[in-house]
XYZ file of C-alpha atoms in Angstrom:
345
model
C 1.034 15.639 8.835
C 4.133 16.447 7.622
C 4.906 13.018 5.963
C 1.391 13.159 4.542
C 1.605 16.364 2.840
C 4.328 14.954 0.461
C 2.494 12.034 -0.259
C -0.796 14.165 -1.119
C 1.189 16.704 -3.368
C 2.358 13.585 -5.418
C -1.117 12.918 -6.204
C -1.420 16.892 -7.688
C 1.905 16.339 -9.470
C 1.104 12.792 -10.821
C -2.258 13.700 -12.273
C -1.042 17.188 -13.807
C 2.417 16.269 -14.836
C 1.300 12.914 -16.306
C -0.908 14.439 -18.518
C 1.699 16.956 -19.599
C 3.989 14.112 -20.071
C 1.496 12.326 -22.440
C 1.524 15.299 -24.454
C 4.946 16.865 -24.938
C 7.146 13.682 -23.515
C 8.322 12.035 -20.641
C 11.995 13.308 -20.357
C 11.149 17.173 -20.109
C 8.772 16.056 -17.205
C 11.509 13.776 -15.750
C 14.029 16.844 -15.632
C 11.293 19.258 -14.323
C 10.279 16.866 -11.367
C 13.972 15.796 -10.343
C 15.174 19.436 -10.285
C 11.952 20.469 -8.816
C 11.906 18.124 -5.567
C 15.559 18.485 -5.075
C 15.240 22.318 -4.738
C 12.232 22.167 -2.400
C 14.006 19.565 -0.335
C 16.960 22.080 -0.207
C 14.620 24.569 1.347
C 12.941 22.058 3.510
C 16.238 21.523 5.068
C 16.539 24.947 5.819
C 12.963 25.962 6.619
C 13.021 28.772 9.348
C 9.477 27.911 10.731
C 6.907 24.983 10.400
C 4.845 26.930 7.983
C 7.870 26.847 5.267
C 8.330 23.163 6.454
C 5.007 22.302 5.487
C 4.638 24.154 2.121
C 8.031 22.888 1.021
C 7.080 19.489 1.686
C 3.698 19.659 -0.271
C 5.411 21.448 -3.209
C 8.299 18.785 -2.920
C 5.554 16.120 -3.275
C 3.946 17.650 -6.503
C 7.700 17.487 -8.071
C 8.045 13.897 -7.035
C 4.701 12.703 -8.580
C 6.043 14.743 -11.633
C 9.166 12.523 -11.385
C 7.774 9.287 -10.591
C 5.289 9.419 -13.610
C 7.619 10.562 -16.178
C 10.605 8.318 -15.142
C 8.815 5.073 -14.714
C 6.896 5.377 -17.682
C 10.038 6.439 -19.946
C 11.735 3.242 -18.578
C 8.945 1.016 -19.330
C 8.593 2.456 -23.048
C 12.441 2.460 -23.648
C 12.834 -1.278 -22.517
C 12.804 -3.953 -24.874
C 9.486 -6.170 -24.914
C 11.070 -8.999 -22.942
C 12.785 -6.978 -20.515
C 10.011 -4.322 -19.525
C 9.492 -6.126 -15.900
C 13.287 -5.949 -14.915
C 13.819 -2.547 -16.275
C 10.965 -1.097 -14.281
C 11.744 -3.124 -11.288
C 15.472 -1.514 -11.471
C 13.891 2.000 -11.536
C 11.624 1.034 -8.528
C 14.489 -0.355 -6.703
C 15.760 3.227 -6.277
C 13.132 3.595 -3.807
C 14.435 1.181 -1.693
C 18.214 1.904 -2.260
C 17.139 5.695 -1.317
C 15.687 4.386 1.927
C 18.564 2.187 2.914
C 20.701 5.143 2.332
C 18.552 6.896 4.375
C 19.196 4.447 7.384
C 23.211 4.793 6.737
C 22.765 8.781 6.902
C 20.915 8.400 9.922
C 23.393 6.433 11.592
C 25.943 9.206 10.666
C 24.087 12.412 10.612
C 21.122 11.756 12.984
C 22.207 14.202 15.185
C 21.794 16.999 12.615
C 18.294 17.061 11.596
C 18.955 19.689 8.640
C 22.059 18.201 7.718
C 20.083 14.734 7.180
C 17.399 16.519 5.285
C 19.973 18.351 2.972
C 21.085 14.643 1.721
C 17.806 14.715 -0.294
C 18.528 17.474 -2.652
C 21.567 15.330 -3.717
C 19.272 14.092 -7.016
C 19.826 17.582 -8.381
C 23.330 16.798 -9.956
C 21.549 14.063 -12.004
C 19.520 16.508 -13.892
C 22.275 17.577 -16.461
C 22.550 13.724 -17.091
C 18.957 13.139 -18.245
C 19.246 15.573 -20.887
C 21.081 12.860 -22.721
C 18.356 10.175 -22.288
C 16.967 9.094 -25.415
C 13.076 9.253 -25.824
C 10.618 8.307 -28.787
C 7.978 11.151 -29.037
C 4.264 10.115 -28.873
C 1.437 11.281 -30.996
C -1.178 12.599 -28.928
C -4.954 11.987 -29.517
C -6.570 14.783 -27.408
C -9.850 14.430 -29.056
C -10.531 10.795 -27.716
C -9.101 11.515 -24.246
C -12.239 11.447 -22.161
C -13.561 8.479 -24.074
C -10.328 6.391 -23.491
C -10.266 6.932 -19.801
C -14.094 5.611 -19.308
C -12.941 2.756 -21.328
C -10.352 1.839 -19.015
C -12.272 2.865 -15.806
C -12.294 -0.658 -14.539
C -8.432 -1.375 -14.803
C -8.133 2.290 -13.404
C -10.142 1.594 -10.263
C -8.298 -1.871 -9.897
C -4.812 -0.513 -10.104
C -5.908 2.443 -7.724
C -7.255 0.098 -5.203
C -4.017 -2.330 -5.452
C -1.838 0.684 -5.075
C -3.519 1.914 -2.284
C -3.093 -1.336 -0.537
C 0.413 -1.519 -1.231
C 1.109 1.999 0.127
C -0.847 1.359 3.319
C 0.911 -2.089 3.518
C 4.364 -0.380 3.631
C 3.791 2.739 5.558
C 1.778 1.425 8.155
C 4.978 -0.896 9.162
C 7.910 1.753 7.856
C 6.033 5.069 8.650
C 6.178 4.447 12.438
C 8.995 1.968 12.926
C 11.032 4.539 14.357
C 8.513 4.803 17.188
C 7.727 1.038 17.444
C 11.478 0.281 17.674
C 12.416 2.673 20.381
C 9.490 2.609 22.695
C 8.115 -1.083 21.620
C 10.888 -3.050 21.036
C 13.556 -0.876 22.662
C 16.370 -1.039 19.861
C 18.950 1.367 19.998
C 19.394 3.989 17.446
C 22.373 2.095 15.656
C 20.832 -1.225 15.523
C 17.454 0.534 13.862
C 19.734 2.347 11.294
C 21.246 -0.809 10.321
C 18.092 -2.983 10.414
C 16.270 -0.239 8.029
C 19.588 -0.222 5.833
C 19.430 -4.135 5.531
C 15.729 -4.198 5.137
C 15.664 -1.852 2.248
C 18.557 -3.551 0.526
C 16.417 -6.490 0.541
C 13.391 -4.456 -0.675
C 15.660 -3.118 -3.622
C 16.757 -6.518 -4.513
C 13.433 -8.037 -4.001
C 11.837 -5.043 -6.569
C 14.658 -6.553 -9.085
C 13.904 -10.088 -8.590
C 9.694 -9.920 -8.873
C 10.222 -7.494 -11.981
C 12.407 -9.972 -13.528
C 10.263 -12.991 -12.990
C 7.341 -10.874 -13.996
C 8.981 -10.986 -17.661
C 8.729 -14.817 -17.489
C 5.789 -15.652 -15.370
C 2.044 -14.318 -14.851
C 2.284 -11.177 -12.671
C -0.691 -12.011 -10.784
C 0.433 -15.093 -9.386
C 3.703 -13.210 -8.129
C 1.598 -10.554 -6.389
C -0.178 -13.324 -4.656
C 3.167 -14.599 -3.348
C 4.191 -11.521 -2.279
C 0.738 -10.877 -0.343
C 1.315 -14.315 1.332
C 4.690 -13.126 2.434
C 3.177 -9.973 3.742
C 0.534 -12.175 6.089
C 3.423 -14.260 7.260
C 5.785 -11.269 8.193
C 3.420 -8.586 9.385
C 2.608 -10.102 12.760
C 6.466 -10.941 13.257
C 7.654 -7.413 12.345
C 5.035 -5.916 14.848
C 4.228 -8.525 17.207
C 1.081 -8.168 19.686
C 3.027 -9.487 22.367
C 6.555 -9.675 23.964
C 8.848 -11.884 21.942
C 12.740 -12.217 21.627
C 14.173 -8.955 19.524
C 15.267 -11.602 16.766
C 11.537 -12.049 15.697
C 10.734 -8.516 14.750
C 14.003 -8.203 13.293
C 13.572 -10.968 10.975
C 9.992 -9.919 10.543
C 11.108 -6.745 9.250
C 13.418 -7.767 6.909
C 11.080 -10.515 5.631
C 8.472 -7.856 5.188
C 10.248 -5.593 3.289
C 11.492 -8.294 0.853
C 7.575 -9.325 0.460
C 6.840 -5.997 -0.624
C 8.910 -6.546 -3.466
C 5.894 -7.330 -6.005
C 5.108 -3.302 -5.707
C 6.530 -2.562 -9.172
C 4.328 -5.317 -10.539
C 0.976 -3.262 -10.294
C 2.247 -0.413 -12.527
C 3.305 -3.084 -14.928
C -0.120 -4.540 -15.122
C -1.680 -1.066 -15.463
C 0.948 -0.114 -18.128
C 0.565 -3.182 -20.217
C -3.458 -2.402 -20.426
C -3.780 1.034 -21.425
C -2.807 2.729 -24.536
C 0.597 4.957 -24.580
C -1.175 8.122 -25.002
C -2.901 7.501 -21.780
C -0.073 5.469 -19.794
C 1.612 8.642 -18.138
C -1.819 10.202 -16.804
C -3.386 6.970 -15.617
C -0.090 5.354 -13.949
C 0.451 8.866 -12.216
C -2.981 9.043 -10.884
C -3.380 5.558 -9.562
C 0.132 5.457 -7.907
C -0.074 8.862 -6.285
C -3.476 8.558 -5.149
C -2.425 5.039 -3.520
C 0.605 7.415 -1.784
C -1.975 10.185 -0.811
C -4.298 7.400 0.945
C -0.813 5.855 2.486
C -0.309 9.271 3.859
C -3.652 9.743 5.436
C -3.333 5.955 6.869
C -0.190 7.406 8.517
C -2.182 10.435 9.996
C -4.841 7.912 11.509
C -2.032 5.885 12.934
C -0.533 8.950 14.561
C -3.787 9.858 16.260
C -3.809 6.421 17.516
C -0.456 6.554 18.878
C -1.186 9.986 20.604
C -4.392 8.584 22.289
C -3.712 4.844 23.039
C -0.201 4.600 23.369
C 2.601 2.494 21.835
C 0.875 -0.646 22.568
C -2.248 0.651 20.854
C -0.314 2.039 17.654
C 1.079 -1.458 17.041
C -2.222 -3.187 17.444
C -3.381 -0.132 14.870
C -0.198 -1.017 12.656
C -1.421 -4.948 12.260
C -4.922 -3.940 11.948
C -4.154 -1.671 8.887
C -1.579 -3.822 7.559
C -4.224 -6.788 7.193
C -6.781 -4.369 5.874
C -4.316 -2.935 3.045
C -3.128 -6.576 2.215
C -7.091 -7.826 1.789
C -7.177 -4.564 -0.532
C -4.422 -5.771 -2.375
C -5.583 -9.246 -2.792
C -9.409 -8.163 -3.939
C -7.979 -5.708 -6.515
C -5.956 -8.543 -8.149
C -8.525 -11.261 -8.079
C -10.993 -9.104 -9.700
C -8.661 -7.645 -12.422
C -10.508 -7.437 -15.835
C -9.456 -9.853 -18.750
C -7.335 -8.226 -21.132
C -9.239 -7.183 -24.468
C -6.352 -7.231 -26.436
C -4.337 -4.492 -27.963
C -6.000 -0.995 -28.797
C -5.457 0.368 -32.372
C -5.850 4.216 -32.538
C -6.833 5.599 -35.390
C -6.299 9.333 -36.104
């Protein structure tokens, strides 16, 4: 529930602040989002009771939704045309790097949960730097807002479905891998910390690699390749039966690397919609995906509680296969581009 609350909050923050960013600019929302989630992470670390913990996590998620929506779109819009993919991929690679640093922190600070949580407030020191980021202001076309959303509904639906599949695929494995590693694979904590660090460094590299390739090759074909990698590595990462421990270790690293196509879905959406809607639609689709991923984690939690760790492992594999199928269907049915839209005031 605690994990899911942050993702649910991101839907609220992504939708609301995405709209704000489309109207007043990306940079102010980027600053507000980064400062907000860092401060509520600080409160979360020192929460005196579970109620404050839950509220802090929800509010942190709201500002995370603001930060991702503004930061990713700002990077996309400021990048040269032939480098939009690689720039967006580098931004998204921060997710994998951050997760890898969490693995490192777990090795040294795992015995002190509050100190471990405190590291999540460190991005606060980046806020003064953000004031120097250049941004071109975009004009607002509020009168045509509802009409344009309806016009781009097929793209939004498929982008949202694809992001739901991506979040479910990622969180199904990594949301409970500490439990799987401890009770199912019997990894010791240090090995787990190293594995999560290596896997997520690979994820960050993969984000950049897929995004760079997206500047030169068809994005949908690259996503298909990532989906194939997930299909191969999922049963290795969380095996149904006992296998030598090296197999799931390799499987997790390959699974994380195959998830590198993640930034391509926001790129497909950003390419297909006008600037004036980009923040709202990107934030909505991405963070709806995160919310459903959180709900998936709650479901897996109930499965683990009532059916034990072996039931949890089977649930992860089934949910992973379902989520991969969702990504595949969203891409194979992706609407053909109708060309650039010219907005007339």
